[in-house]
Coordinates of C-alpha atoms in Angstrom, one line a residue:
Chain A
X28 CA -3.9 53.9 12.8
X29 CA -3.5 50.3 11.7
X30 CA -1.8 49.6 8.4
X31 CA -4.3 49.0 5.6
X32 CA -3.3 45.6 3.9
X33 CA -5.0 43.2 1.6
X34 CA -4.5 40.5 4.2
X35 CA -2.6 37.2 3.6
X36 CA -2.8 34.9 0.6
X37 CA -4.2 31.4 1.1
X38 CA -4.4 28.5 -1.4
X39 CA -7.7 26.7 -1.7
X40 CA -8.1 23.0 -2.3
X41 CA -11.6 21.5 -2.9
X42 CA -12.7 17.9 -2.8
X43 CA -15.4 17.5 -5.4
X44 CA -16.8 14.2 -4.1
X45 CA -16.5 12.2 -0.9
X46 CA -13.2 10.2 -1.0
X47 CA -11.7 12.0 -4.0
X48 CA -8.4 13.9 -3.9
X49 CA -8.4 17.6 -2.9
X50 CA -7.6 19.7 -6.0
X51 CA -6.2 23.2 -6.2
X52 CA -9.0 25.6 -7.1
X53 CA -7.4 29.0 -6.6
X54 CA -6.5 31.5 -3.8
X55 CA -8.2 33.9 -1.4
X56 CA -7.1 36.7 0.9
X57 CA -7.9 36.4 4.6
X58 CA -6.5 37.4 8.0
X59 CA -7.0 34.0 9.6
X60 CA -8.0 30.4 9.0
X61 CA -11.7 31.1 9.8
X62 CA -11.9 33.9 7.3
X63 CA -9.9 31.9 4.7
X64 CA -12.4 29.1 5.0
X65 CA -15.4 31.4 4.7
X66 CA -13.9 33.2 1.7
X67 CA -13.0 30.0 0.0
X68 CA -16.6 28.8 0.4
X69 CA -18.0 32.1 -0.9
X70 CA -15.6 32.4 -3.9
X71 CA -15.1 28.8 -5.1
X72 CA -18.2 26.8 -4.2
X73 CA -21.1 28.9 -5.2
X74 CA -22.5 26.1 -7.4
X75 CA -22.1 23.1 -5.1
X76 CA -18.6 22.3 -6.4
X77 CA -17.4 20.5 -3.3
X78 CA -17.9 18.3 -0.3
X79 CA -14.9 19.6 1.6
X80 CA -12.4 22.5 1.6
X81 CA -8.7 22.7 2.6
X82 CA -7.1 26.1 3.0
X83 CA -3.3 26.5 3.3
X84 CA -1.2 29.7 3.7
X85 CA 0.4 30.3 0.3
X86 CA 3.8 30.8 1.9
X87 CA 3.9 27.1 2.8
X88 CA 3.6 26.0 -0.8
X89 CA 6.9 25.3 -2.6
X90 CA 6.8 24.7 -6.3
X91 CA 9.3 23.1 -8.7
X92 CA 10.7 25.3 -11.5
X93 CA 9.1 24.5 -14.9
X94 CA 12.6 24.9 -16.4
X95 CA 13.6 21.9 -14.3
X96 CA 10.9 19.6 -15.7
X97 CA 13.1 17.8 -18.2
X98 CA 15.6 17.0 -15.5
X99 CA 12.9 16.0 -13.0
X100 CA 10.8 13.8 -15.2
X101 CA 12.9 12.6 -18.1
X102 CA 14.5 9.7 -16.3
X103 CA 11.1 7.9 -16.1
X104 CA 10.6 8.0 -19.9
X105 CA 12.9 5.1 -20.8
X106 CA 11.5 2.8 -18.1
X107 CA 8.7 1.3 -20.1
X108 CA 8.9 -1.9 -18.0
X109 CA 7.1 0.0 -15.2
X110 CA 3.9 -0.4 -17.4
X111 CA 1.9 -3.7 -17.5
X112 CA 1.7 -3.6 -21.3
X113 CA 5.5 -4.2 -21.4
X114 CA 4.9 -7.9 -20.5
X115 CA 3.7 -10.5 -22.9
X116 CA 1.2 -12.9 -21.3
X117 CA 0.7 -16.4 -22.6
X118 CA -2.2 -16.9 -24.9
X119 CA -5.4 -17.5 -22.9
X120 CA -4.1 -16.0 -19.6
X121 CA -7.0 -14.3 -17.7
X122 CA -7.4 -11.9 -14.9
X123 CA -3.8 -10.7 -14.9
Chain B
X57 CA -30.9 15.8 14.5
X58 CA -27.6 13.9 15.1
X59 CA -24.8 15.4 17.1
X60 CA -22.0 15.9 14.7
X61 CA -19.5 14.4 17.1
X62 CA -21.5 11.3 18.0
X63 CA -20.7 7.7 17.1
X64 CA -24.2 7.3 15.7
X65 CA -23.7 10.2 13.3
X66 CA -20.4 8.8 12.3
X67 CA -22.0 5.4 11.6
X68 CA -24.7 7.0 9.5
X69 CA -22.1 8.7 7.4
X70 CA -20.4 5.4 6.9
X71 CA -23.7 3.7 6.1
X72 CA -24.6 6.2 3.4
X73 CA -21.2 5.5 1.7
X74 CA -19.4 8.7 2.7
X75 CA -15.6 8.7 3.2
X76 CA -14.0 9.9 6.4
X77 CA -11.2 12.5 6.2
X78 CA -8.4 13.2 8.7
X79 CA -10.1 16.1 10.4
X80 CA -13.5 14.6 10.6
X81 CA -14.9 13.1 13.8
X82 CA -14.2 9.4 14.2
X83 CA -14.6 7.0 17.1
X84 CA -11.4 6.0 18.9
X85 CA -11.9 2.4 17.9
X86 CA -12.0 3.3 14.2
X87 CA -8.8 5.4 14.5
X88 CA -7.1 2.5 16.4
X89 CA -8.2 -0.1 13.9
X90 CA -6.9 2.1 11.0
X91 CA -3.6 2.8 12.6
X92 CA -3.1 -1.0 13.2
X93 CA -4.1 -2.1 9.7
X94 CA -2.5 0.7 7.7
X95 CA 0.8 0.6 9.6
X96 CA 0.9 -3.2 9.2
X97 CA 0.3 -2.6 5.5
X98 CA 3.1 0.0 5.3
X99 CA 5.5 -2.2 7.3
X100 CA 4.7 -5.1 4.9
X101 CA 5.7 -3.0 1.9
X102 CA 9.0 -2.0 3.4
X103 CA 10.0 -5.4 4.9
X104 CA 8.8 -7.0 1.6
X105 CA 11.7 -5.3 -0.2
X106 CA 14.2 -7.7 1.6
X107 CA 13.4 -11.1 0.1
X108 CA 13.5 -9.6 -3.4
X109 CA 16.4 -7.3 -2.8
X110 CA 18.5 -10.4 -2.2
X111 CA 18.2 -11.1 -5.9
X112 CA 19.1 -7.7 -7.5
X113 CA 22.8 -8.6 -7.9
X114 CA 22.0 -12.1 -9.1
X115 CA 19.3 -11.4 -11.7
X116 CA 19.9 -13.5 -14.8
X117 CA 19.9 -10.6 -17.3
X118 CA 20.1 -6.8 -17.4
X119 CA 16.4 -6.7 -18.3
X120 CA 15.4 -8.8 -15.3
X121 CA 17.6 -6.7 -13.1
X122 CA 16.1 -3.3 -14.2
X123 CA 12.6 -4.7 -13.7
X124 CA 13.4 -6.1 -10.3
X125 CA 14.9 -2.8 -9.2
X126 CA 11.9 -0.9 -10.5
X127 CA 9.5 -3.2 -8.6
X128 CA 11.4 -3.0 -5.3
X129 CA 11.6 0.8 -5.7
X130 CA 7.8 0.8 -6.1
X131 CA 7.4 -1.2 -2.8
X132 CA 9.5 1.4 -1.0
X133 CA 7.3 4.1 -2.5
X134 CA 4.1 2.3 -1.5
X135 CA 5.4 2.0 2.1
X136 CA 5.9 5.8 2.1
X137 CA 2.4 6.5 0.7
X138 CA 1.0 4.3 3.5
X139 CA 3.1 5.8 6.3
X140 CA 2.0 9.3 5.3
X141 CA -1.6 8.2 5.2
X142 CA -1.3 6.7 8.7
X143 CA 0.3 9.9 10.0
X144 CA -2.9 11.8 9.2
X145 CA -4.4 9.9 12.1
X146 CA -2.1 11.6 14.6
X147 CA 0.7 9.0 15.0
X148 CA 4.3 9.9 14.2
X149 CA 6.7 8.1 11.8
X150 CA 9.1 7.5 14.7
X151 CA 6.3 5.8 16.8
X152 CA 5.4 3.6 13.8
X153 CA 9.0 2.5 13.2
X154 CA 9.5 1.9 16.9
X155 CA 6.4 -0.3 16.9
X156 CA 7.7 -2.3 14.0
X157 CA 11.2 -2.8 15.5
X158 CA 9.9 -3.7 19.0
X159 CA 7.6 -6.3 17.5
X160 CA 4.4 -4.5 18.7
X161 CA 3.3 -4.0 15.1
X162 CA 3.2 -6.8 12.7
X163 CA 3.9 -7.1 9.0
X164 CA 2.7 -9.7 6.5
X165 CA 4.1 -13.0 7.6
X166 CA 4.8 -14.0 4.0
X167 CA 8.0 -12.0 4.1
X168 CA 9.4 -14.2 6.8
X169 CA 10.0 -16.9 4.1
X170 CA 13.2 -16.8 2.1
X171 CA 13.6 -16.2 -1.6
X172 CA 15.9 -19.2 -2.4
X173 CA 16.3 -19.0 -6.1
X174 CA 15.2 -17.1 -9.2
X175 CA 12.0 -19.0 -9.5
X176 CA 11.0 -17.6 -6.1
X177 CA 11.2 -14.1 -7.7
X178 CA 8.6 -15.3 -10.2
X179 CA 6.4 -16.9 -7.5
X180 CA 6.6 -13.8 -5.3
X181 CA 5.5 -11.5 -8.1
X182 CA 2.8 -13.8 -9.4
X183 CA 1.4 -15.2 -6.1
X184 CA 2.4 -12.8 -3.3
X185 CA 1.8 -9.6 -5.3
X186 CA -1.3 -11.3 -6.8
X187 CA -2.7 -11.9 -3.4
X188 CA -1.8 -8.4 -2.3
X189 CA -3.5 -6.9 -5.4
X190 CA -6.8 -8.8 -4.7
X191 CA -6.8 -7.3 -1.2
X192 CA -5.7 -3.8 -2.4
X193 CA -8.3 -3.6 -5.2
X194 CA -10.9 -4.2 -2.5
X195 CA -9.4 -1.6 -0.2
X196 CA -9.6 1.1 -2.9
X197 CA -13.2 1.5 -1.6
X198 CA -12.2 1.6 2.1
X199 CA -14.0 4.3 4.1
X200 CA -10.9 6.3 5.2
X201 CA -10.2 8.8 2.4
X202 CA -6.4 9.0 2.7
X203 CA -6.1 5.2 2.8
X204 CA -8.5 4.8 -0.2
X205 CA -6.5 7.3 -2.3
X206 CA -3.2 5.6 -1.4
X207 CA -4.7 2.3 -2.5
X208 CA -5.9 3.7 -5.9
X209 CA -2.3 4.9 -6.6
X210 CA -0.8 1.7 -5.4
X211 CA -3.1 -0.5 -7.5
X212 CA -2.4 1.5 -10.6
X213 CA 1.4 1.1 -10.1
X214 CA 1.3 -2.6 -9.1
X215 CA -0.3 -3.8 -12.2
X216 CA 3.1 -4.6 -13.6
X217 CA 4.3 -6.5 -10.6
X218 CA 2.2 -9.5 -10.9
X219 CA 2.7 -9.7 -14.7
X220 CA 6.5 -9.7 -14.3
X221 CA 6.2 -12.6 -11.9
X222 CA 3.9 -14.6 -14.1
X223 CA 6.3 -13.9 -17.1
X224 CA 9.2 -15.4 -15.1
X225 CA 7.1 -18.5 -14.3
X226 CA 5.9 -18.8 -17.9
X227 CA 9.5 -18.5 -19.2
X228 CA 10.7 -21.2 -16.8
X229 CA 7.8 -23.5 -17.6
X230 CA 8.8 -23.3 -21.3
X231 CA 12.4 -24.1 -20.4
X232 CA 14.4 -27.2 -19.6
X233 CA 13.3 -30.0 -17.3
X234 CA 15.4 -28.5 -14.4
X235 CA 13.9 -25.0 -15.0
X236 CA 10.4 -26.5 -14.9
X237 CA 11.2 -28.3 -11.7
X238 CA 12.5 -25.1 -10.1
X239 CA 9.3 -23.2 -11.0
X240 CA 7.1 -26.1 -9.6
X241 CA 9.2 -26.1 -6.4
X242 CA 8.7 -22.4 -5.9
X243 CA 5.0 -22.9 -6.5
X244 CA 4.9 -25.6 -3.9
X245 CA 6.6 -23.4 -1.3
X246 CA 4.7 -20.2 -1.9
X247 CA 1.2 -21.4 -2.6
X248 CA 0.0 -22.0 1.0
X249 CA 1.8 -19.0 2.5
X250 CA 0.2 -16.9 -0.2
X251 CA -3.3 -18.2 0.8
X252 CA -2.5 -17.4 4.5
X253 CA -1.8 -13.7 3.5
X254 CA -5.6 -13.1 3.6
X255 CA -5.6 -13.8 7.4
X256 CA -7.6 -16.3 9.5
X257 CA -11.0 -17.6 8.4
X258 CA -13.8 -15.1 9.1
X259 CA -15.0 -17.3 11.9
X260 CA -11.6 -16.9 13.7
X261 CA -11.0 -13.3 12.9
X262 CA -11.9 -11.3 16.0
X263 CA -11.7 -7.8 14.6
X264 CA -13.4 -8.4 11.3
X265 CA -16.9 -7.4 12.3
X266 CA -15.9 -3.9 13.4
X267 CA -13.8 -3.5 10.2
X268 CA -16.7 -4.5 8.0
X269 CA -19.2 -2.4 10.0
X270 CA -17.0 0.7 9.6
X271 CA -16.3 -0.3 5.9
X272 CA -12.6 -0.3 6.5
X273 CA -12.7 -3.7 5.0
X274 CA -15.2 -4.1 2.1
X275 CA -14.8 -7.8 1.8
X276 CA -13.9 -10.5 4.4
X277 CA -10.7 -12.5 4.5
X278 CA -12.5 -15.6 3.1
X279 CA -14.2 -13.8 0.3
X280 CA -10.9 -12.2 -0.8
X281 CA -9.0 -15.5 -0.5
X282 CA -11.6 -17.3 -2.7
X283 CA -11.3 -14.6 -5.4
X284 CA -7.5 -15.1 -5.4
X285 CA -7.9 -18.9 -5.6
X286 CA -10.4 -18.7 -8.4
X287 CA -8.3 -16.5 -10.6
X288 CA -4.9 -18.1 -9.8
X289 CA -5.6 -21.8 -10.4
X290 CA -6.5 -21.4 -14.1
X291 CA -3.3 -19.3 -14.5
X292 CA -1.2 -22.1 -12.9
X293 CA -2.8 -24.7 -15.1
X294 CA -2.4 -22.7 -18.3
X295 CA 1.4 -22.8 -18.0
X296 CA 1.6 -26.3 -16.7
X297 CA 2.1 -25.8 -13.0
X298 CA 0.5 -28.2 -10.5
X299 CA -1.4 -27.0 -7.5
X300 CA 0.3 -28.5 -4.4
X301 CA -3.0 -29.9 -3.1
X302 CA -4.3 -33.3 -4.0
X303 CA -7.8 -32.4 -2.9
X304 CA -8.5 -29.2 -4.8
X305 CA -11.4 -29.3 -7.2
X306 CA -13.8 -27.0 -9.0
X307 CA -17.3 -27.0 -7.6
X308 CA -19.4 -27.0 -10.8
X309 CA -22.4 -25.7 -9.0
X310 CA -20.8 -22.6 -7.4
X311 CA -18.0 -22.1 -9.9
X312 CA -15.5 -21.8 -7.0
X313 CA -12.5 -24.0 -6.3
X314 CA -12.4 -25.9 -3.0
X315 CA -9.1 -26.8 -1.3
X316 CA -7.7 -28.9 1.6
X317 CA -7.7 -27.1 5.0
X318 CA -5.0 -24.5 5.5
X319 CA -2.3 -25.3 8.0
X320 CA -3.1 -22.5 10.5
X321 CA -0.6 -23.8 13.0
X322 CA 2.2 -22.8 10.6
X323 CA 0.6 -19.4 10.1
X324 CA 0.4 -18.7 13.9
X325 CA 3.9 -20.1 14.4
X326 CA 5.4 -17.7 11.7
X327 CA 3.4 -14.7 13.1
X328 CA 4.6 -15.5 16.6
X329 CA 8.2 -15.0 15.3
X330 CA 9.2 -18.6 14.4
X331 CA 9.3 -18.4 10.6
X332 CA 12.5 -19.0 8.7
X333 CA 13.5 -15.3 8.5
X334 CA 11.7 -13.3 11.2
X335 CA 14.8 -12.5 13.1
X336 CA 16.8 -11.6 10.0
X337 CA 14.1 -9.3 8.6
X338 CA 13.9 -7.2 11.8
X339 CA 17.6 -7.2 12.4
X340 CA 18.2 -5.9 8.9
X341 CA 15.7 -3.1 9.3
X342 CA 17.1 -2.1 12.7
X343 CA 20.7 -2.2 11.4
X344 CA 20.1 0.1 8.4
X345 CA 17.7 2.4 10.4
X346 CA 20.5 2.9 12.9
X347 CA 23.2 3.4 10.3
X348 CA 21.0 6.1 8.7
X349 CA 20.7 8.1 12.0
X350 CA 23.5 10.4 11.2
X351 CA 21.8 11.5 7.9
X352 CA 18.6 12.5 9.9
X353 CA 20.7 14.3 12.5
X354 CA 22.7 16.2 9.8
X355 CA 19.4 17.2 8.1
X356 CA 18.0 18.5 11.4
X357 CA 21.2 20.4 12.2
X358 CA 21.2 22.0 8.7
X359 CA 17.5 23.0 9.2
X360 CA 18.3 24.7 12.5
X361 CA 21.4 26.5 11.1
X362 CA 19.4 27.6 8.1
X363 CA 16.4 28.9 10.1
X364 CA 18.8 31.0 12.3
X365 CA 20.3 32.5 9.1
X366 CA 16.8 33.4 7.8
X367 CA 15.9 35.1 11.1
X368 CA 19.1 37.2 10.9
X369 CA 18.3 38.4 7.4
X370 CA 14.7 39.4 8.2

């Protein structure tokens, strides 16, 4: 007798409108890519939420640890010169 | 009903304003055009780090140095966004780099000019990044999804690049007689090459019609160049810089500036490899690419060792 499993976990990314980025919507269980696609369609796009779906096996997603977020993102906080508002433009300068 | 995998169906998707994604059907010509244009764009970002990198150690203040570092770091990042986007079309990073280093793929010919002094850093940010931004704003609406999304991100980040260049020019134009002369000299040297960045006139641009039909390009070379000219001339005049062209004038009827003819012989000469720095730019790229080989080899060796260990523990 085959082992009864809940199948593999897949992550679902949906593009809401043509050209837009694919955004994570949630997960599904499936035994292969075809079933994952079908399940993603049934579970996450019942109200026409998307124009396109990506499914990726969850084991291939690596995530950063939230406890590391200070270490990862702090160094960018004191670099205000990366923002255009840091620069004073001469009076009357346009389109810049 | 259209066949999903026909060129006619593809064109009807383009015509109705849809974007194309990596796994969608696309004609071979579309794929080829994108690989050529996007890789050229990526190479330009990376080679473009060289003329400015030359000035990091000689920036006139810590503030200027931090800003220049941040800007050059952005260019490197933008090259990586674009390489990744090209790779969705089925070409590898190794192939792309090989094409650059063998001269098969081009990069923007503007980076074959040297940055001779600090005023050049101002002129590059204001004029070269300014021209690039006009082109990139238009490309945000390009039909290939991954390219379009890379452009949206790049435009957002680049908004400071042009301002820092204009700030340098403004500061110098408020300075001593010598500083003003330096700024004007940089303007004189960068103005025409910046206009050439948009490529040949539409009448001499063999691939333009396909690119416009496929909505890879949303505006033609001449339309984009005119936009740049119209917004840049008032910026030059505001800070007292002279346009190095005796014949430029504002056409009151159209609201557009007209200029003397561009010296296309120079453009073609530089593209063909005879600009002041072509040889130096590629040699530099090849040298550091080769010097970095051991890092890539070590990373691969580590990966193999690691995956063997994982297999043993399973």
